[in-house]
């Protein structure tokens, strides 16, 4: 067995994040399937995964910065550096109710482990104190705490950790075992879980994260808990049929519930956030406000989404605003009745990075899901898009390698509803455009999927973007403000001029041959870049055609596809 740390240091934080991310990736579909509270929208596992992914990415960035000479000890940031990065990454990437609470749990740990007298590493006592503060701060962040949820599981973990003796491994194991016991009891504490025959999805996710903590400190993988509870109907379908109660467990659930989920990051002072909590609490339910030191993540379910955003504007500067409508057939809809209209035979659902491509896909007959920069869609949004398509057969194009888990979760959920779904693993919008171009609804489903998959696979993709920070790449070290040319996901060119970098990327791609070049130009690109690239193709590459689309506000300045 490899040597494992008996104290909690920066390397342990890094290992924990990596192991937790892998574990949530494996458990994501199971957790999504048992998601019935506070909204049965089937995306708790995916939201937890995306939140932890943001935390893990931030930790890796800290290590990369030290390896590049940004810290005193190359490759070894302090425990305080690592836990602060973990908490900040989770805060800015928190998704959904459970993801927001997880972000506050990690922040609570960081506040203890990165305090004024932060040690180089934490012992068992220090880890126990961190888990205690995490559970308490998460409970304080929720406007109306409900027992039988992730909050109960977190408190039980902290109680068990506080009563444990020994090193960090022993404390982590005690916390995990305490969490498992509390998780098994969640159906006894919350009627909606008992009726569905499942345990709390957020609590199940936290147990997965704590199991990874045990593994990072001991090298041993604890046995996972069961997802089902003792109820009479232990079926994943319950996630789509049980009405969600209000966040306040002392009040009876009102029919339907709020129509919108509103999430945003907020830059504001503490006093303004206190007033914001009061106003949002009056507007809706499931209110969770986490963060501090001027940066907050706000999550609430409301009927008036505009009022929730306006409240944020009055408190400070909201951004990364995300509004999700709980549409007909979803958990909040009274009766959750389906639209009686006849289903079409086949539809395509495509994730696109900008308004321009959304319009293009809509014109081609596809249902578009807009992915704004830094705001990838959750599986619940993809499920809603498939439902809006109202088809017996659906082809799903994620158009982003980072959305593979999210798209897979959405596909699995709608299959359980009787929809035939084919997920084509497109990694870029230009691959999605190529697939959509050969789509023929009149063909047999399997033949259509094969043709679309073949067209996407035959399309190499590239993007031109601007570096936000110094980092290591496949092409060397880039500085903030450098222009990066990525080919098939890897940095291939680092330049200073956007047009010249785009030309270099195009030449590199066409060196291997091609028949059609697709350019998707974002709002931040120079007006002449498309003309320059088209001229290069005409002059240097005979018999190669070029098509240009305007992507609007998209993450990359320019997307290039070569078929």
Coordinates of C-alpha atoms in Angstrom, one line a residue:
X1 CA 0.0 0.0 0.0
X2 CA 1.4 3.4 -0.9
X3 CA 2.4 5.8 1.9
X4 CA -0.4 8.1 2.8
X5 CA -0.4 11.2 4.9
X6 CA -1.5 11.1 8.5
X7 CA -1.9 14.9 8.6
X8 CA -4.0 17.2 6.4
X9 CA -1.7 19.4 4.2
X10 CA -1.8 20.9 0.7
X11 CA -1.0 17.6 -1.0
X12 CA -3.8 15.9 1.0
X13 CA -6.2 18.7 -0.2
X14 CA -5.2 18.1 -3.8
X15 CA -5.6 14.4 -3.5
X16 CA -9.0 14.8 -1.8
X17 CA -10.3 17.0 -4.6
X18 CA -9.1 14.6 -7.3
X19 CA -10.6 11.5 -5.5
X20 CA -13.8 13.3 -4.7
X21 CA -14.2 14.4 -8.3
X22 CA -13.7 10.9 -9.6
X23 CA -16.1 9.5 -7.1
X24 CA -18.8 12.0 -7.8
X25 CA -18.4 11.3 -11.5
X26 CA -19.1 7.6 -10.9
X27 CA -22.0 8.3 -8.5
X28 CA -23.5 11.2 -10.4
X29 CA -26.2 9.3 -12.2
X30 CA -27.3 7.5 -9.1
X31 CA -27.5 10.7 -7.1
X32 CA -29.4 12.5 -9.9
X33 CA -31.9 9.6 -10.0
X34 CA -32.8 9.9 -6.3
X35 CA -33.1 13.7 -6.3
X36 CA -36.6 14.5 -5.0
X37 CA -35.9 17.4 -2.6
X38 CA -36.1 20.4 -2.6
X39 CA -37.0 20.1 -6.3
X40 CA -37.2 16.8 -8.2
X41 CA -35.2 18.0 -11.2
X42 CA -32.7 15.2 -11.3
X43 CA -29.5 17.2 -11.3
X44 CA -28.1 17.1 -7.7
X45 CA -25.3 14.7 -8.6
X46 CA -24.3 16.7 -11.6
X47 CA -24.4 20.0 -9.7
X48 CA -22.2 18.5 -7.0
X49 CA -19.8 17.3 -9.6
X50 CA -19.6 20.6 -11.4
X51 CA -19.1 22.4 -8.0
X52 CA -16.3 20.1 -7.0
X53 CA -14.8 20.3 -10.4
X54 CA -14.4 24.0 -10.0
X55 CA -12.9 23.6 -6.6
X56 CA -10.4 21.0 -7.9
X57 CA -9.5 23.2 -10.9
X58 CA -8.7 26.1 -8.5
X59 CA -6.4 23.8 -6.4
X60 CA -4.6 22.6 -9.5
X61 CA -4.1 26.2 -10.5
X62 CA -2.4 27.0 -7.2
X63 CA 0.0 24.1 -7.6
X64 CA 0.7 25.1 -11.2
X65 CA 1.5 28.6 -10.0
X66 CA 4.0 27.3 -7.5
X67 CA 5.6 25.0 -10.0
X68 CA 6.0 28.0 -12.3
X69 CA 7.9 29.9 -9.6
X70 CA 4.9 31.8 -8.2
X71 CA 5.5 30.6 -4.7
X72 CA 8.3 30.3 -2.2
X73 CA 8.4 26.5 -2.4
X74 CA 8.0 25.3 -6.0
X75 CA 5.3 22.7 -6.2
X76 CA 4.3 22.9 -2.6
X77 CA 1.8 25.6 -1.7
X78 CA 0.8 25.9 2.0
X79 CA -2.3 24.3 3.5
X80 CA -3.9 27.8 3.7
X81 CA -3.2 28.4 0.0
X82 CA -4.8 25.1 -1.0
X83 CA -7.9 25.3 1.1
X84 CA -8.6 28.9 0.2
X85 CA -8.3 28.0 -3.5
X86 CA -10.6 25.0 -2.9
X87 CA -13.2 27.1 -1.2
X88 CA -13.0 30.0 -3.7
X89 CA -13.3 27.6 -6.7
X90 CA -16.3 25.9 -5.2
X91 CA -17.9 29.3 -4.4
X92 CA -17.7 30.7 -8.0
X93 CA -18.6 27.3 -9.6
X94 CA -21.4 26.3 -7.2
X95 CA -24.4 24.9 -9.0
X96 CA -27.9 24.3 -7.6
X97 CA -29.0 24.0 -4.0
X98 CA -26.7 21.2 -2.9
X99 CA -23.7 22.6 -4.8
X100 CA -24.2 25.9 -3.0
X101 CA -24.3 24.2 0.3
X102 CA -21.2 22.1 -0.5
X103 CA -19.4 25.3 -1.4
X104 CA -20.2 26.7 2.1
X105 CA -19.1 23.5 3.7
X106 CA -15.7 23.8 2.0
X107 CA -15.5 27.5 2.9
X108 CA -16.3 26.7 6.5
X109 CA -13.4 24.2 6.6
X110 CA -11.1 26.8 5.0
X111 CA -11.9 29.4 7.5
X112 CA -10.5 27.1 10.3
X113 CA -7.6 25.7 8.4
X114 CA -6.4 29.0 6.9
X115 CA -7.0 31.2 9.9
X116 CA -4.6 33.8 11.2
X117 CA -2.4 31.1 12.9
X118 CA -2.8 28.6 10.1
X119 CA -0.4 25.6 10.6
X120 CA 1.6 24.0 7.8
X121 CA -0.7 21.0 8.3
X122 CA -3.7 20.0 10.4
X123 CA -3.8 17.2 12.9
X124 CA -6.9 15.1 13.8
X125 CA -8.1 17.8 16.2
X126 CA -7.7 20.5 13.6
X127 CA -9.6 18.5 11.0
X128 CA -12.4 17.8 13.5
X129 CA -12.7 21.5 14.3
X130 CA -12.8 22.3 10.6
X131 CA -15.6 19.8 10.0
X132 CA -17.6 21.3 12.9
X133 CA -17.3 24.8 11.6
X134 CA -18.2 23.7 8.1
X135 CA -21.5 22.1 9.3
X136 CA -22.4 25.1 11.4
X137 CA -21.7 27.7 8.7
X138 CA -23.6 25.7 6.1
X139 CA -26.6 25.5 8.4
X140 CA -26.4 29.3 9.0
X141 CA -26.3 29.9 5.2
X142 CA -29.7 28.3 4.7
X143 CA -32.7 30.5 5.4
X144 CA -34.9 27.7 6.7
X145 CA -32.8 24.5 7.6
X146 CA -34.7 21.3 7.1
X147 CA -33.7 18.1 8.9
X148 CA -33.3 15.0 6.8
X149 CA -31.1 16.8 4.2
X150 CA -27.5 17.3 3.6
X151 CA -27.4 19.7 6.6
X152 CA -28.3 16.8 8.9
X153 CA -25.7 14.6 7.3
X154 CA -23.0 17.3 7.7
X155 CA -23.9 17.9 11.4
X156 CA -23.7 14.2 12.1
X157 CA -20.3 14.0 10.4
X158 CA -19.1 16.9 12.5
X159 CA -20.4 15.3 15.7
X160 CA -18.7 12.0 15.0
X161 CA -15.4 13.7 14.1
X162 CA -15.5 15.8 17.3
X163 CA -15.8 12.6 19.4
X164 CA -13.0 10.8 17.6
X165 CA -9.5 10.4 18.9
X166 CA -6.4 9.9 16.7
X167 CA -4.9 11.2 13.6
X168 CA -6.6 12.8 10.6
X169 CA -7.4 9.4 9.1
X170 CA -9.2 8.3 12.2
X171 CA -11.2 11.5 12.4
X172 CA -12.1 11.4 8.7
X173 CA -13.3 7.8 9.0
X174 CA -15.4 8.7 12.1
X175 CA -17.0 11.6 10.1
X176 CA -17.7 9.3 7.2
X177 CA -19.3 6.7 9.4
X178 CA -21.4 9.3 11.2
X179 CA -22.5 10.7 7.9
X180 CA -23.5 7.2 6.6
X181 CA -25.7 6.6 9.7
X182 CA -27.4 10.0 9.3
X183 CA -27.9 9.4 5.6
X184 CA -29.7 6.1 6.2
X185 CA -32.0 7.9 8.6
X186 CA -33.0 10.8 6.3
X187 CA -36.2 9.1 5.0
X188 CA -37.4 9.0 8.7
X189 CA -36.9 12.7 9.0
X190 CA -38.3 13.9 5.7
X191 CA -41.6 12.5 4.4
X192 CA -40.9 13.2 0.7
X193 CA -37.9 10.9 0.9
X194 CA -39.8 8.2 2.7
X195 CA -42.6 8.3 0.1
X196 CA -40.1 8.1 -2.7
X197 CA -38.1 5.3 -1.0
X198 CA -34.8 7.1 -1.3
X199 CA -32.2 8.8 0.9
X200 CA -31.4 12.5 0.5
X201 CA -29.5 13.1 -2.7
X202 CA -27.4 16.0 -1.3
X203 CA -26.5 13.9 1.7
X204 CA -25.6 11.0 -0.5
X205 CA -23.2 13.3 -2.4
X206 CA -21.6 14.6 0.8
X207 CA -21.0 11.0 2.0
X208 CA -19.2 10.4 -1.4
X209 CA -17.0 13.5 -0.7
X210 CA -16.2 12.3 2.8
X211 CA -15.4 8.8 1.5
X212 CA -12.8 10.4 -0.7
X213 CA -11.4 12.3 2.3
X214 CA -10.9 9.0 4.1
X215 CA -9.2 7.5 1.0
X216 CA -6.9 10.5 0.6
X217 CA -5.7 10.2 4.3
X218 CA -5.7 6.4 4.7
X219 CA -5.3 4.9 1.2
X220 CA -8.5 2.8 1.9
X221 CA -11.8 3.2 0.1
X222 CA -14.8 2.9 2.4
X223 CA -17.8 1.0 1.2
X224 CA -20.4 3.2 -0.3
X225 CA -23.9 3.7 1.3
X226 CA -27.2 2.6 -0.3
X227 CA -29.2 5.2 -2.2
X228 CA -32.5 3.7 -1.3
X229 CA -34.4 4.2 1.9
X230 CA -37.0 2.0 3.5
X231 CA -40.0 3.5 1.7
X232 CA -42.6 1.5 -0.3
X233 CA -41.6 2.8 -3.7
X234 CA -37.8 2.5 -4.2
X235 CA -37.8 3.7 -7.8
X236 CA -35.8 6.3 -9.6
X237 CA -39.1 7.4 -11.3
X238 CA -40.1 8.9 -8.0
X239 CA -37.7 11.7 -8.7
X240 CA -40.2 12.9 -11.4
X241 CA -43.5 12.4 -9.7
X242 CA -43.1 13.6 -6.1
X243 CA -44.1 17.2 -5.5
X244 CA -41.4 19.2 -3.7
X245 CA -42.4 20.8 -0.3
X246 CA -41.4 24.2 0.8
X247 CA -38.0 24.9 2.3
X248 CA -39.5 25.5 5.7
X249 CA -40.3 22.1 7.2
X250 CA -42.6 23.7 9.8
X251 CA -45.0 24.9 7.0
X252 CA -47.2 22.7 4.9
X253 CA -46.0 22.4 1.2
X254 CA -48.0 24.6 -1.0
X255 CA -49.1 23.3 -4.4
X256 CA -46.8 23.9 -7.3
X257 CA -44.1 26.0 -5.7
X258 CA -42.0 28.8 -7.2
X259 CA -41.6 28.7 -11.0
X260 CA -37.9 29.8 -11.3
X261 CA -34.5 28.9 -9.8
X262 CA -32.3 32.0 -9.7
X263 CA -28.5 31.8 -9.1
X264 CA -25.9 34.5 -9.3
X265 CA -22.6 35.6 -7.9
X266 CA -22.7 38.9 -6.0
X267 CA -20.1 41.4 -5.0
X268 CA -21.5 43.1 -2.0
X269 CA -20.8 44.2 1.6
X270 CA -22.0 42.1 4.6
X271 CA -24.7 44.6 5.7
X272 CA -26.2 44.7 2.2
X273 CA -26.3 40.9 2.0
X274 CA -28.2 40.7 5.3
X275 CA -30.9 42.9 3.8
X276 CA -30.8 40.8 0.6
X277 CA -31.5 37.7 2.6
X278 CA -34.6 39.2 4.1
X279 CA -35.9 40.4 0.8
X280 CA -35.3 37.1 -1.0
X281 CA -36.8 35.1 1.9
X282 CA -40.0 37.1 1.4
X283 CA -39.9 36.4 -2.4
X284 CA -39.5 32.6 -2.4
X285 CA -38.0 29.6 -0.8
X286 CA -34.9 27.3 -0.9
X287 CA -32.8 30.4 -0.1
X288 CA -29.1 29.7 0.3
X289 CA -26.6 32.6 0.5
X290 CA -23.0 31.5 0.9
X291 CA -19.6 33.3 0.8
X292 CA -18.1 36.3 2.5
X293 CA -15.3 38.8 2.1
X294 CA -17.2 40.7 -0.5
X295 CA -18.1 37.7 -2.8
X296 CA -21.3 35.7 -2.4
X297 CA -23.2 33.0 -4.2
X298 CA -27.0 33.5 -4.1
X299 CA -29.5 30.7 -4.7
X300 CA -33.3 31.0 -4.4
X301 CA -36.5 29.6 -5.9
X302 CA -39.0 32.4 -6.8
X303 CA -42.0 33.2 -9.0
X304 CA -40.6 36.6 -9.9
X305 CA -37.1 36.1 -11.2
X306 CA -36.8 39.7 -12.1
X307 CA -37.4 40.8 -8.6
X308 CA -34.7 38.4 -7.3
X309 CA -32.2 39.8 -9.7
X310 CA -33.2 43.4 -8.8
X311 CA -32.7 42.6 -5.2
X312 CA -29.1 41.6 -6.0
X313 CA -28.6 44.9 -8.0
X314 CA -29.7 46.9 -4.9
X315 CA -27.3 44.9 -2.7
X316 CA -24.2 45.1 -5.0
X317 CA -23.1 43.8 -8.4
X318 CA -24.6 40.5 -9.5
X319 CA -23.1 38.6 -12.4
X320 CA -23.1 35.1 -13.9
X321 CA -26.9 35.3 -13.5
X322 CA -28.6 32.0 -14.2
X323 CA -32.4 31.7 -14.3
X324 CA -34.0 28.2 -14.8
X325 CA -37.7 27.8 -15.4
X326 CA -39.3 24.8 -13.9
X327 CA -41.4 24.1 -16.9
X328 CA -44.6 22.0 -17.3
X329 CA -44.0 18.4 -16.4
X330 CA -41.3 19.4 -13.9
X331 CA -41.4 19.0 -10.1
X332 CA -43.0 22.4 -9.4
X333 CA -45.8 22.2 -12.0
X334 CA -49.2 21.3 -10.4
X335 CA -50.1 17.8 -11.3
X336 CA -46.9 17.5 -13.3
X337 CA -49.0 16.7 -16.3
X338 CA -47.4 16.3 -19.7
X339 CA -48.4 18.2 -22.8
X340 CA -51.1 16.3 -24.6
X341 CA -49.8 17.3 -28.0
X342 CA -48.6 14.5 -30.3
X343 CA -44.9 13.9 -30.2
X344 CA -42.8 14.5 -33.3
X345 CA -40.7 11.5 -34.4
X346 CA -37.2 12.9 -34.1
X347 CA -35.5 16.0 -32.8
X348 CA -32.0 17.3 -32.2
X349 CA -31.0 19.1 -29.0
X350 CA -27.7 21.1 -29.3
X351 CA -25.7 23.0 -26.7
X352 CA -24.2 26.2 -28.3
X353 CA -21.8 28.8 -27.0
X354 CA -23.5 32.0 -28.3
X355 CA -26.7 33.5 -29.5
X356 CA -25.6 33.4 -33.2
X357 CA -25.3 29.7 -33.2
X358 CA -28.4 29.3 -31.2
X359 CA -30.3 31.1 -34.0
X360 CA -28.5 28.9 -36.6
X361 CA -29.5 25.7 -34.9
X362 CA -33.1 26.8 -34.4
X363 CA -33.3 27.6 -38.1
X364 CA -32.1 24.1 -38.9
X365 CA -34.9 22.7 -36.7
X366 CA -32.9 21.9 -33.6
X367 CA -33.6 22.9 -30.0
X368 CA -30.7 25.0 -28.8
X369 CA -29.4 25.3 -25.2
X370 CA -27.3 28.4 -24.7
X371 CA -24.1 27.9 -22.8
X372 CA -22.8 31.3 -21.7
X373 CA -19.1 31.9 -21.0
X374 CA -18.4 30.3 -17.6
X375 CA -21.9 29.0 -17.2
X376 CA -22.3 25.5 -18.7
X377 CA -25.8 24.1 -18.6
X378 CA -26.7 21.6 -15.9
X379 CA -28.3 18.3 -16.7
X380 CA -31.7 19.6 -15.6
X381 CA -31.5 22.2 -18.4
X382 CA -30.7 19.6 -21.0
X383 CA -33.6 17.4 -19.7
X384 CA -35.9 20.4 -20.0
X385 CA -34.7 21.0 -23.6
X386 CA -35.3 17.4 -24.6
X387 CA -38.8 17.7 -23.1
X388 CA -39.5 20.9 -25.1
X389 CA -38.4 19.1 -28.3
X390 CA -41.3 16.7 -27.5
X391 CA -40.0 13.9 -29.7
X392 CA -39.9 10.1 -29.6
X393 CA -36.3 10.1 -30.7
X394 CA -33.7 12.7 -29.8
X395 CA -30.1 13.2 -30.9
X396 CA -28.2 15.1 -28.2
X397 CA -25.1 17.2 -29.2
X398 CA -23.2 18.5 -26.1
X399 CA -20.6 20.3 -28.3
X400 CA -18.1 20.5 -25.4
X401 CA -15.8 17.9 -24.0
X402 CA -16.5 19.2 -20.5
X403 CA -20.2 18.5 -20.8
X404 CA -19.8 14.7 -21.3
X405 CA -21.0 13.8 -17.8
X406 CA -23.8 16.4 -17.8
X407 CA -25.1 15.2 -21.1
X408 CA -24.9 11.6 -20.2
X409 CA -26.9 12.3 -17.0
X410 CA -29.6 14.1 -19.0
X411 CA -29.7 11.3 -21.6
X412 CA -30.2 8.6 -18.9
X413 CA -33.0 10.6 -17.2
X414 CA -35.0 11.1 -20.4
X415 CA -34.5 7.5 -21.4
X416 CA -36.3 6.6 -18.2
X417 CA -39.2 8.7 -19.4
X418 CA -39.5 6.5 -22.6
X419 CA -37.6 8.8 -25.0
X420 CA -35.0 7.1 -27.3
X421 CA -31.8 9.2 -27.0
X422 CA -28.5 9.0 -28.8
X423 CA -25.7 11.1 -27.3
X424 CA -23.1 12.0 -29.9
X425 CA -19.9 13.1 -28.1
X426 CA -19.2 16.3 -30.0
X427 CA -16.4 18.3 -28.4
X428 CA -16.9 21.6 -30.2
X429 CA -19.8 23.6 -31.7
X430 CA -18.2 23.2 -35.2
X431 CA -18.5 19.4 -34.8
X432 CA -22.1 19.9 -33.9
X433 CA -22.6 22.1 -37.0
X434 CA -21.1 19.3 -39.1
X435 CA -23.4 16.7 -37.5
X436 CA -26.5 18.9 -37.9
X437 CA -25.7 19.5 -41.6
X438 CA -26.1 15.8 -42.5
X439 CA -29.1 15.2 -40.2
X440 CA -32.0 13.7 -42.1
X441 CA -35.1 12.9 -40.0
X442 CA -36.6 10.6 -42.7
X443 CA -33.7 8.1 -42.3
X444 CA -33.9 5.3 -39.8
X445 CA -32.7 6.5 -36.4
X446 CA -29.6 4.4 -36.2
X447 CA -28.6 5.4 -39.7
X448 CA -29.1 9.0 -39.0
X449 CA -27.0 8.8 -35.8
X450 CA -24.2 7.0 -37.6
X451 CA -24.1 9.6 -40.3
X452 CA -24.1 12.5 -37.8
X453 CA -21.4 10.8 -35.7
X454 CA -19.3 10.2 -38.7
X455 CA -19.5 13.9 -39.8
X456 CA -18.7 15.1 -36.3
X457 CA -15.7 12.7 -36.0
X458 CA -14.3 13.8 -39.4
X459 CA -14.3 17.5 -38.3
X460 CA -11.1 18.7 -36.6
X461 CA -11.8 21.7 -34.3
X462 CA -9.8 24.7 -33.0
X463 CA -10.5 27.8 -31.1
X464 CA -8.7 31.1 -30.7
X465 CA -9.0 32.8 -27.3
X466 CA -7.2 35.2 -25.0
X467 CA -5.3 33.9 -21.9
X468 CA -6.7 35.1 -18.6
X469 CA -3.6 34.3 -16.5
X470 CA 0.0 32.9 -16.8
X471 CA 0.0 29.1 -17.2
X472 CA 1.9 26.2 -18.6
X473 CA 0.6 24.9 -22.0
X474 CA 1.6 22.3 -24.6
X475 CA 3.2 25.2 -26.6
X476 CA 5.1 26.7 -23.6
X477 CA 4.4 29.3 -21.0
X478 CA 1.7 31.9 -21.8
X479 CA 1.1 35.2 -20.1
X480 CA -2.2 36.9 -19.3
X481 CA -3.3 38.7 -22.5
X482 CA -1.5 36.3 -24.9
X483 CA -3.6 34.9 -27.8
X484 CA -3.9 31.2 -27.7
X485 CA -4.7 28.9 -30.6
X486 CA -6.0 25.5 -29.4
X487 CA -6.2 22.6 -31.9
X488 CA -8.4 19.6 -30.8
X489 CA -8.3 20.9 -27.2
X490 CA -4.6 21.5 -26.8
X491 CA -2.7 24.8 -27.1
X492 CA -0.7 24.7 -30.3
X493 CA 0.1 28.4 -30.9
X494 CA 0.8 31.3 -28.6
X495 CA 0.8 34.7 -30.2
X496 CA 0.3 38.4 -29.7
X497 CA -1.9 39.3 -32.6
X498 CA -5.3 37.6 -32.9
X499 CA -5.5 37.5 -36.7
X500 CA -2.0 36.2 -37.1
X501 CA -2.5 33.5 -34.5
X502 CA -5.8 32.5 -36.2
X503 CA -3.9 32.2 -39.6
X504 CA -1.2 30.1 -38.0
X505 CA -3.9 27.8 -36.5
X506 CA -5.7 27.5 -39.8
X507 CA -2.5 26.6 -41.7
X508 CA -1.7 24.0 -39.1
X509 CA -5.1 22.4 -39.5
X510 CA -5.2 22.5 -43.3
X511 CA -1.7 21.0 -43.6
X512 CA -3.4 17.6 -43.0
X513 CA -5.9 18.3 -45.8
X514 CA -9.6 19.4 -45.7
X515 CA -12.6 20.2 -47.9
X516 CA -14.6 22.7 -45.9
X517 CA -13.5 25.3 -43.3
X518 CA -16.2 26.5 -40.9
X519 CA -15.5 29.8 -39.0
X520 CA -17.6 30.9 -36.1
X521 CA -16.7 34.5 -35.2
X522 CA -17.4 35.9 -31.8
X523 CA -18.2 39.5 -30.8
X524 CA -14.7 40.1 -29.6
X525 CA -13.0 39.3 -32.9
X526 CA -11.6 42.0 -35.2
X527 CA -13.9 42.8 -38.1
X528 CA -11.3 41.8 -40.7
X529 CA -10.4 38.3 -39.2
X530 CA -13.0 36.4 -41.3
X531 CA -12.0 38.1 -44.5
X532 CA -8.3 37.4 -43.9
X533 CA -8.9 33.7 -43.2
X534 CA -11.1 33.3 -46.2
X535 CA -8.5 35.0 -48.4
X536 CA -5.8 32.6 -47.0
X537 CA -8.0 29.6 -48.0
X538 CA -8.6 31.0 -51.5
X539 CA -5.0 31.7 -52.1
X540 CA -3.2 28.7 -50.5
X541 CA -5.7 25.8 -50.5
X542 CA -7.4 25.0 -53.8
X543 CA -10.8 23.2 -53.7
X544 CA -11.4 24.1 -50.1
X545 CA -14.6 26.0 -49.3
X546 CA -15.3 28.3 -46.4
X547 CA -18.4 29.2 -44.5
X548 CA -18.7 31.9 -41.9
X549 CA -21.2 32.1 -39.0
X550 CA -21.5 34.9 -36.4
X551 CA -21.5 33.4 -32.9
X552 CA -22.3 36.5 -30.9
X553 CA -21.2 36.5 -27.3
X554 CA -19.3 33.2 -27.0
X555 CA -16.5 32.0 -24.8
X556 CA -13.9 31.9 -27.6
X557 CA -13.1 34.8 -29.9
X558 CA -13.1 32.4 -32.9
X559 CA -14.0 28.8 -33.6
X560 CA -12.5 26.9 -36.6
X561 CA -13.7 23.6 -38.0
X562 CA -12.1 21.6 -40.8
X563 CA -13.9 18.8 -42.5

